[in-house]
Short mmCIF file of C-alpha atoms in Angstrom, two decimals:
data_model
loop_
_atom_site.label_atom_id
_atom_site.label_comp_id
_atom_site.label_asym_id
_atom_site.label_seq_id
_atom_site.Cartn_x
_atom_site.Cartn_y
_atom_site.Cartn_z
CA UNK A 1 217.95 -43.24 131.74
CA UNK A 2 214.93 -43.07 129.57
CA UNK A 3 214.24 -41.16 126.40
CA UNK A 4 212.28 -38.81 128.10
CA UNK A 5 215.18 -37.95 130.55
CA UNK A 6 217.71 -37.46 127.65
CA UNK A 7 215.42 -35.28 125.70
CA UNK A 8 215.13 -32.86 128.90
CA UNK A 9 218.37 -33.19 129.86
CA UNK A 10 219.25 -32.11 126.47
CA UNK A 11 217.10 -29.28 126.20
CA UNK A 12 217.81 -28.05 129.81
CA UNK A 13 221.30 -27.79 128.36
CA UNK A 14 220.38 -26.09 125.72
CA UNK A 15 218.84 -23.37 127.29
CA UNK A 16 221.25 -23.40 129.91
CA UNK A 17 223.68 -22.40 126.64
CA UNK A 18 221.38 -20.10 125.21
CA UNK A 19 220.84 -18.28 128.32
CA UNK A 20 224.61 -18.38 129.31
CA UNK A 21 225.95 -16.94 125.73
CA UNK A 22 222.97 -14.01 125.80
CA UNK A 23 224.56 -13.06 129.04
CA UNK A 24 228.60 -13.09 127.77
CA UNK A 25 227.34 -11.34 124.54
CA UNK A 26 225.06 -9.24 126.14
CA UNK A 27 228.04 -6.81 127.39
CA UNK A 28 229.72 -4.22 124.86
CA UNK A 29 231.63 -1.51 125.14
CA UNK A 30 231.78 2.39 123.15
CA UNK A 31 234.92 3.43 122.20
CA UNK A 32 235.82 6.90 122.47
CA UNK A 33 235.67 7.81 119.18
CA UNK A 34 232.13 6.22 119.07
CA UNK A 35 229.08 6.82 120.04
CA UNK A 36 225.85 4.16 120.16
CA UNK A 37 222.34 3.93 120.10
CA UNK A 38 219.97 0.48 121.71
CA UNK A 39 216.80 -0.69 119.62
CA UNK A 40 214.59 -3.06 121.03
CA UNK A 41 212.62 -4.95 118.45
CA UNK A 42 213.56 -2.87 115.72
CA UNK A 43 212.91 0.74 118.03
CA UNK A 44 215.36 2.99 118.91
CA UNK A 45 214.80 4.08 122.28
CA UNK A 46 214.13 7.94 122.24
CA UNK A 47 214.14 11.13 124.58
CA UNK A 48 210.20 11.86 124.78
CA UNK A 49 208.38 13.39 122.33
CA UNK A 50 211.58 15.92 121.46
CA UNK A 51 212.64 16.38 117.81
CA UNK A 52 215.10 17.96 115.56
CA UNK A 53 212.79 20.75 115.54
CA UNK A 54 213.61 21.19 119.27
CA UNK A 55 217.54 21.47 118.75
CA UNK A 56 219.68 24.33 117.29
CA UNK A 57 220.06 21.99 114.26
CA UNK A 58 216.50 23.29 112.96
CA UNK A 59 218.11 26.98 112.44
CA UNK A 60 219.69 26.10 109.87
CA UNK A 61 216.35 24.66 107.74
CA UNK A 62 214.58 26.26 105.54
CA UNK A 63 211.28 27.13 106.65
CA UNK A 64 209.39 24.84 103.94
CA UNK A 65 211.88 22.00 104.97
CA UNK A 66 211.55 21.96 109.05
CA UNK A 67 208.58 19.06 108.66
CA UNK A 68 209.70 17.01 106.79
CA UNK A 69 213.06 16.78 108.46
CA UNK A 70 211.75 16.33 111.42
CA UNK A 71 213.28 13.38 113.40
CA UNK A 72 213.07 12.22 117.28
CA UNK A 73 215.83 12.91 119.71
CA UNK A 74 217.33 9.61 120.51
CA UNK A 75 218.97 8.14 123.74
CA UNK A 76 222.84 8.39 122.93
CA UNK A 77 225.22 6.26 124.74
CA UNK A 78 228.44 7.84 124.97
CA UNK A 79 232.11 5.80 125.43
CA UNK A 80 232.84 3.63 128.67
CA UNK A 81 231.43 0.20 129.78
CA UNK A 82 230.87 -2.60 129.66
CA UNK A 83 227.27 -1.76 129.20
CA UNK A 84 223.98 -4.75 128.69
CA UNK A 85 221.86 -4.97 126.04
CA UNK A 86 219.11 -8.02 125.73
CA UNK A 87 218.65 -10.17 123.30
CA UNK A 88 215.83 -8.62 121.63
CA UNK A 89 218.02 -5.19 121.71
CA UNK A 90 220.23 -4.45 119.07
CA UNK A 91 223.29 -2.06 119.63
CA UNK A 92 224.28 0.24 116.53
CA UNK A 93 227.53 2.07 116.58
CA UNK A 94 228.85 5.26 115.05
CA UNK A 95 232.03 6.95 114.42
CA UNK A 96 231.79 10.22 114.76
CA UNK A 97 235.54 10.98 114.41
CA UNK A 98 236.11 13.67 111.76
CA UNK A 99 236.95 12.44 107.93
CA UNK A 100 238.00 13.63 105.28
CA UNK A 101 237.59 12.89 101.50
CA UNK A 102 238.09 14.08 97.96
CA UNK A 103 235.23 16.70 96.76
CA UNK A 104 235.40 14.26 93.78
CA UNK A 105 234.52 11.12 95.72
CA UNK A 106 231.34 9.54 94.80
CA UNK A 107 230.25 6.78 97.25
CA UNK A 108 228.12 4.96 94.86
CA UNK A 109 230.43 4.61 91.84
CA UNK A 110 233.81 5.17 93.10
CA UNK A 111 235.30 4.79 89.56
CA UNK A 112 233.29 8.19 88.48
CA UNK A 113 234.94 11.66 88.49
CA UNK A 114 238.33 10.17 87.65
CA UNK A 115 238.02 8.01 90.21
CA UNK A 116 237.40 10.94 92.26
CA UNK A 117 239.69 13.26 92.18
CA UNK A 118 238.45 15.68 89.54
CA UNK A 119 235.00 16.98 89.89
CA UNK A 120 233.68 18.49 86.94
CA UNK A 121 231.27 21.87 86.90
CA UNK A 122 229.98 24.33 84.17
CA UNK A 123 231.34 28.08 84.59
CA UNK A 124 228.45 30.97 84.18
CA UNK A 125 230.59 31.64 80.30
CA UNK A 126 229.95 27.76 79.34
CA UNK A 127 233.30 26.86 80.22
CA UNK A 128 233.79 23.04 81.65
CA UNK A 129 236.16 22.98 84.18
CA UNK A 130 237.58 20.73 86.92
CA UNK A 131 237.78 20.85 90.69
CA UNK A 132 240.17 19.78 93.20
CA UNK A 133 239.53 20.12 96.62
CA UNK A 134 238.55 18.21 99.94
CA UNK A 135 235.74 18.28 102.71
CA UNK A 136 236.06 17.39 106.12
CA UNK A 137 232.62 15.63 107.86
CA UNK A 138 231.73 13.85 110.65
CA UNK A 139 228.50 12.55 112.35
CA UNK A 140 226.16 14.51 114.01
CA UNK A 141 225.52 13.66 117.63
CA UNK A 142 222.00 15.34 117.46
CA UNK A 143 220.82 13.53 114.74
CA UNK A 144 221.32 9.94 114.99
CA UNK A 145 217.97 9.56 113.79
CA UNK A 146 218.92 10.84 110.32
CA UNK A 147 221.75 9.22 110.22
CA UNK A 148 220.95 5.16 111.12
CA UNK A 149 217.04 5.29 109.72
CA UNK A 150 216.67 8.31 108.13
CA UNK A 151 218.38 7.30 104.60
CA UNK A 152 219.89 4.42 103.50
CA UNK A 153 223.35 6.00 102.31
CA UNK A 154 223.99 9.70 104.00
CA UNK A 155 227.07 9.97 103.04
CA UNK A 156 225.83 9.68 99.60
CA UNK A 157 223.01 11.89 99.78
CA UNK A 158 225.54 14.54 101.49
CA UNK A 159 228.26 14.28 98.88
CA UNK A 160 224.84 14.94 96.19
CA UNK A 161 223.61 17.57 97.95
CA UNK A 162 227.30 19.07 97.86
CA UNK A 163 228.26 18.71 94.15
CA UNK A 164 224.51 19.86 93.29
CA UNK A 165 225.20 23.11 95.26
CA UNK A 166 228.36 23.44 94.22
CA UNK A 167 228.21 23.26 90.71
CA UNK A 168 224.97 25.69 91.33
CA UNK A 169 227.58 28.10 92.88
CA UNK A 170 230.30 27.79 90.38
CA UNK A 171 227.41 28.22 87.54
CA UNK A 172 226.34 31.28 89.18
CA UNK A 173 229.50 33.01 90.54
CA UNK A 174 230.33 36.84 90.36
CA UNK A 175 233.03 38.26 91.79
CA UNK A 176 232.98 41.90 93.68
CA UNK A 177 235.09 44.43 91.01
CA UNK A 178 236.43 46.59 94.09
CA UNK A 179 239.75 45.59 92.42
CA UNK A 180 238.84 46.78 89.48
CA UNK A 181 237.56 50.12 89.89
CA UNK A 182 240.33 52.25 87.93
CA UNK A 183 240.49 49.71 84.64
CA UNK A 184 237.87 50.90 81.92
CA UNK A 185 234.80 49.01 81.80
CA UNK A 186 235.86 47.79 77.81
CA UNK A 187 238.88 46.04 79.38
CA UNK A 188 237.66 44.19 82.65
CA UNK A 189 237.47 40.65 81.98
CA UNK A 190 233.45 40.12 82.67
CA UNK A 191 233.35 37.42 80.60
CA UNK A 192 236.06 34.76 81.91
CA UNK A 193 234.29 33.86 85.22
CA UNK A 194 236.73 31.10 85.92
CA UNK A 195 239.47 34.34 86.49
CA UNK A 196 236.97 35.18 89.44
CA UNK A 197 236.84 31.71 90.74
CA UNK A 198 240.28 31.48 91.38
CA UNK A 199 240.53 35.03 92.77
CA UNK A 200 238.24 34.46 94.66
CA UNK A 201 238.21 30.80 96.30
CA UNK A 202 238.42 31.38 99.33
CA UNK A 203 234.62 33.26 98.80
CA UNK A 204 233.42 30.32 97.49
CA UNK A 205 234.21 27.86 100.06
CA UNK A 206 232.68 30.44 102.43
CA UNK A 207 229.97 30.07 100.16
CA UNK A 208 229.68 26.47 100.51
CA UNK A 209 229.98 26.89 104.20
CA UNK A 210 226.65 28.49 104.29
CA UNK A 211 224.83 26.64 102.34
CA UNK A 212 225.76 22.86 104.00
CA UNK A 213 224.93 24.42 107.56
CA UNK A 214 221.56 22.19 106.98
CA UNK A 215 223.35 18.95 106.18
CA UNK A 216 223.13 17.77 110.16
CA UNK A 217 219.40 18.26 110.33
CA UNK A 218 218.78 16.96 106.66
CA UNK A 219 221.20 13.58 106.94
CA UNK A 220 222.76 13.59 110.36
CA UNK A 221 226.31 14.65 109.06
CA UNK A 222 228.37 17.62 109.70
CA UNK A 223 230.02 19.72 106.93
CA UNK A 224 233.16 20.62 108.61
CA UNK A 225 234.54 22.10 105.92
CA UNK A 226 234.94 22.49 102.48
CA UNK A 227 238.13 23.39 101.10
CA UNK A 228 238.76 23.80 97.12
CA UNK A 229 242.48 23.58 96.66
CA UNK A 230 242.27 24.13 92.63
CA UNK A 231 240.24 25.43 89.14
CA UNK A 232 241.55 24.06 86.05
CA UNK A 233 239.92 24.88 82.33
CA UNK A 234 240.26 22.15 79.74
CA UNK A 235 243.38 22.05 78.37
CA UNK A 236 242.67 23.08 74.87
CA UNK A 237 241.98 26.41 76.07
CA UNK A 238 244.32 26.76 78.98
CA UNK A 239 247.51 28.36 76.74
CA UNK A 240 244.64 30.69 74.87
CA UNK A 241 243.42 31.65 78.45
CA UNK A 242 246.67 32.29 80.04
CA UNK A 243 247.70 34.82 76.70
CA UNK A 244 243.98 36.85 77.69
CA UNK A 245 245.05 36.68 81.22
CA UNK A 246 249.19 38.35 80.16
CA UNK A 247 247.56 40.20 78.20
CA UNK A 248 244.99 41.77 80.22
CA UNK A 249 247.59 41.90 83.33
CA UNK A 250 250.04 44.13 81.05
CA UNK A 251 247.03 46.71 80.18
CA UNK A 252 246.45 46.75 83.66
CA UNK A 253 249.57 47.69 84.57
CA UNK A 254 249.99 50.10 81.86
CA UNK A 255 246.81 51.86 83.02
CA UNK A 256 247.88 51.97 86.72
CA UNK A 257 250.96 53.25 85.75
CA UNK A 258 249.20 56.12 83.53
CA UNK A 259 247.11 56.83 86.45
CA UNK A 260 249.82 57.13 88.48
CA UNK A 261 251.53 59.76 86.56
CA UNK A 262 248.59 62.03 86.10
CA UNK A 263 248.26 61.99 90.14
CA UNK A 264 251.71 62.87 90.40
CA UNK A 265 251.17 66.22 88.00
CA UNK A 266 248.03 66.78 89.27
CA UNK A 267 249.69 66.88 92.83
CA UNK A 268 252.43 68.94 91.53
CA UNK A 269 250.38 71.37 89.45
CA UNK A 270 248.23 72.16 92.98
CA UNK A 271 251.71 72.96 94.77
CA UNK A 272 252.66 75.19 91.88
CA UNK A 273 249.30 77.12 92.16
CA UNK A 274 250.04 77.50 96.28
CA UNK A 275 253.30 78.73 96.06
CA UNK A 276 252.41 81.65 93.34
CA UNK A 277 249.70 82.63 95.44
CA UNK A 278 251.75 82.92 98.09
CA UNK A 279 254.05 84.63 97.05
CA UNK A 280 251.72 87.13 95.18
CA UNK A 281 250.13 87.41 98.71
CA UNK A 282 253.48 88.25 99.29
CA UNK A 283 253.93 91.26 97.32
CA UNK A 284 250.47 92.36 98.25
CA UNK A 285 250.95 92.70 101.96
CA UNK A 286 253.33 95.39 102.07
CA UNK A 287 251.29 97.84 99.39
CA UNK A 288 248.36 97.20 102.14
CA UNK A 289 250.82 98.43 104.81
CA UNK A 290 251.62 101.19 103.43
CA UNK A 291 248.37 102.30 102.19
CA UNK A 292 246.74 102.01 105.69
CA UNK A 293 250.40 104.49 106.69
CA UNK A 294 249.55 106.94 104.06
CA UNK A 295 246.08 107.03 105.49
CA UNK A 296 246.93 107.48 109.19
CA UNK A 297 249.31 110.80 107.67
CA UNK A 298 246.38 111.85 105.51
CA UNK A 299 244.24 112.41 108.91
CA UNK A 300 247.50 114.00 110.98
CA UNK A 301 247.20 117.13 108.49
CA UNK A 302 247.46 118.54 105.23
CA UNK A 303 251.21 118.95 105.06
CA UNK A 304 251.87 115.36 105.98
CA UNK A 305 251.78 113.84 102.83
CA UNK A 306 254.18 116.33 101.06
CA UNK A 307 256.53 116.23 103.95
CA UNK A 308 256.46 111.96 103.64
CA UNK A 309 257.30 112.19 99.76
CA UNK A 310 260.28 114.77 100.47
CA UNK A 311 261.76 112.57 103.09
CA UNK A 312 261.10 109.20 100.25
CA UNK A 313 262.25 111.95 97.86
CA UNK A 314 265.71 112.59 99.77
CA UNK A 315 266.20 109.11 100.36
CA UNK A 316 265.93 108.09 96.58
CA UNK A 317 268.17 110.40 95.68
CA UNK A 318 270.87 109.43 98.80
CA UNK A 319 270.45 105.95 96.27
CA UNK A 320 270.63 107.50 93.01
CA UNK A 321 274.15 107.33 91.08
CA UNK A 322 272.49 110.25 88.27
CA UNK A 323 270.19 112.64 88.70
CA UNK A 324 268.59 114.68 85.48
CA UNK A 325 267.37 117.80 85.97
CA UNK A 326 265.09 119.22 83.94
CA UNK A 327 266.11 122.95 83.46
CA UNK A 328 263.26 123.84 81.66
CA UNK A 329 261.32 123.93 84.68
#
C-alpha cells in the first residue's frame, strides 16, 4: 500500500467520521418546559417580515418606545422530537417555566442588597427603608428575539428596570384618605408615608403590575407578578414610629367614639322633636273637630248655639261635686 493510498484512506475515514458524528449530533430534542429557536450561520430563522410591533406585546409600549423595541417574530420550536439541525445551525434553548426570586436579588452582584434579601428605597418624607418581597417571571414566547440577541443579561436589565420603578413608586406614593375622612386634618398622619405603604401594599404591587406590562416587549420576559411581603423603617426610628402610630390610633379612636355619641343625641334629639309634635297634633285635632261642629250648628239657626252650651252646660254640672251660685245675679 503506498503513501498515497494511506493518506486517502485516512482522510476518507475521516470524513466518513465527520459526516457520521454531524448526523448522531445532529438530532435534539425540546423538553416540555422548553422552548427553542435554529440559527444558521449566526441567523435566527424568522416568520417574514413580522415584528413585535405586530403582536399584542406592542400595547403595552409607550408610544416613543415602539421603534426602538422593535424585534422580528422568530420561528419557535415547541417540545417533541427528535428534531435535525445541520452543522452550520445552531440550536438555542429556553426555559420558559415560571421563576421566582427575591425583589432584592441582583444578578450582577449577588452579594449586594444583603445578599438580596433586603432592597432598600427612599420614602416621599426622606425615610430609608427596606423591602421584602418576591416576583414571579418567566420567558416570553413572543419575544425570543429580545430575549437571546436583544441584550446580553435580561434578567438583569428586568430586575433594573424593576427596582428603578419601584423605588420611583415608593418615592412618590400617596395613599387615598377615604379612611380618614372624620379625623381632623391637624391629626392625619400626612407626613409618615411609610404608614400608607403598608396600608396600602396591596396598591402598590398593583402598581407595579402596570407599570412592568412592557417588560415582554422591552427584554423578552414576563412580569408575573410582583408581590411585596414587607416595609421596615430603620431601626433607630422604628420604637419612635410605633409611639406616633399608638398614639395617633388612640386619638382616632377617641374621635370616633366622640362622633359616635353626638350621632346618637342627634338621633335622639330628632325623635324627641317627632313625638311632641305629635302629640301637639294631637291636642289640635279635636279643637278642629269641634270648631267645624260649632259651625255646621251656627248655619242650622240662631238658637242652636245656645241650645248646644245648655246641653254642655247640664252635662258639666251632672260632673260637678259644687256648684256656686252667684246670688247677686
Amino acid at each position: 500500500m503506498t503513501g498515497i493510498e494511506i493518506i486517502v484512506g485516512v482522510g476518507l475515514g475521516l470524513t466518513a467520521y465527520v459526516l457520521l458524528r454531524a448526523l448522531m449530533m445532529g438530532f435534539f430534542t425540546v423538553a416540555p418546559n422548553e422552548r427553542a429557536v435554529l440559527t444558521s450561520f449566526g441567523r435566527a430563522q424568522r416568520i417574514g417580515a413580522a415584528t413585535t410591533l405586530d403582536t399584542p406585546l406592542a400595547d403595552d409600549l409607550p408610544e416613543i418606545d415602539r421603534e426602538r423595541y422593535s424585534y422580528p417574530q422568530l420561528q419557535v420550536i415547541g417540545p417533541g422530537g427528535p428534531y435535525f439541525r445541520w452543522p452550520w445551525q445552531k440550536i438555542h434553548k429556553v426555559n420558559v417555566a415560571i421563576s421566582t426570586v427575591s425583589i432584592a436579588f441582583d444578578p450582577d452582584t449577588p452579594e449586594a442588597n444583603q445578599a438580596g434579601s433586603v432592597l432598600e428605597a427612599v420614602t416621599q418624607d426622606q425615610l430609608n427603608i427596606g423591602v421584602t418581597g418576591q416576583i414571579r417571571f418567566s420567558v416570553s414566547e413572543s419575544n425570543l428575539y429580545a430575549y437571546l440577541f436583544g441584550v446580553k443579561k435580561p434578567i438583569a436589565h428586568v430586575m433594573g428596570y424593576l427596582v428603578s420603578i419601584l423605588r420611583e413608586r415608593i418615592a412618590n406614593f400617596k395613599a387615598p384618605r377615604e379612611d380618614e375622612e372624620g379625623v381632623p386634618q391637624e391629626l392625619r398622619l400626612e407626613g409618615i408615608s411609610i404608614n400608607d405603604l403598608r396600608k396600602n401594599v396591596n396598591l402598590l404591587n398593583e402598581q407595579m403590575d402596570r407599570e412592568c406590562r412592557s417588560s415582554a416587549a422591552r427584554y423578552g420576559i414576563i412580569l408575573d407578578a410582583s408581590l411585596i411581603t414587607g416595609i421596615d423603617p430603620p431601626h433607630q426610628i422604628e420604637s419612635a414610629l410605633a409611639a406616633i402610630n399608638t398614639a395617633h390610633n388612640e386619638v382616632s379612636s377617641d374621635i370616633s367614639v366622640a362622633q359616635a355619641l353626638a350621632d346618637q343625641r342627634i338621633e335622639e334629639s330628632k325623635r324627641a322633636v317627632e313625638i311632641q309634635t305629635m302629640n301637639a297634633e294631637a291636642e289640635v285635632e279635636p279643637l278642629k273637630w269641634l270648631a267645624e261642629q260649632l259651625q255646621l250648628l251656627k248655619q242650622s239657626g240662631p238658637d242652636a248655639i245656645p241650645g248646644y252650651l245648655r246641653n254642655v252646660r247640664l252635662d258639666l254640672y251632672k260632673r260637678a261635686r259644687r256648684i256656686v251660685l252667684d246670688m247677686g245675679k
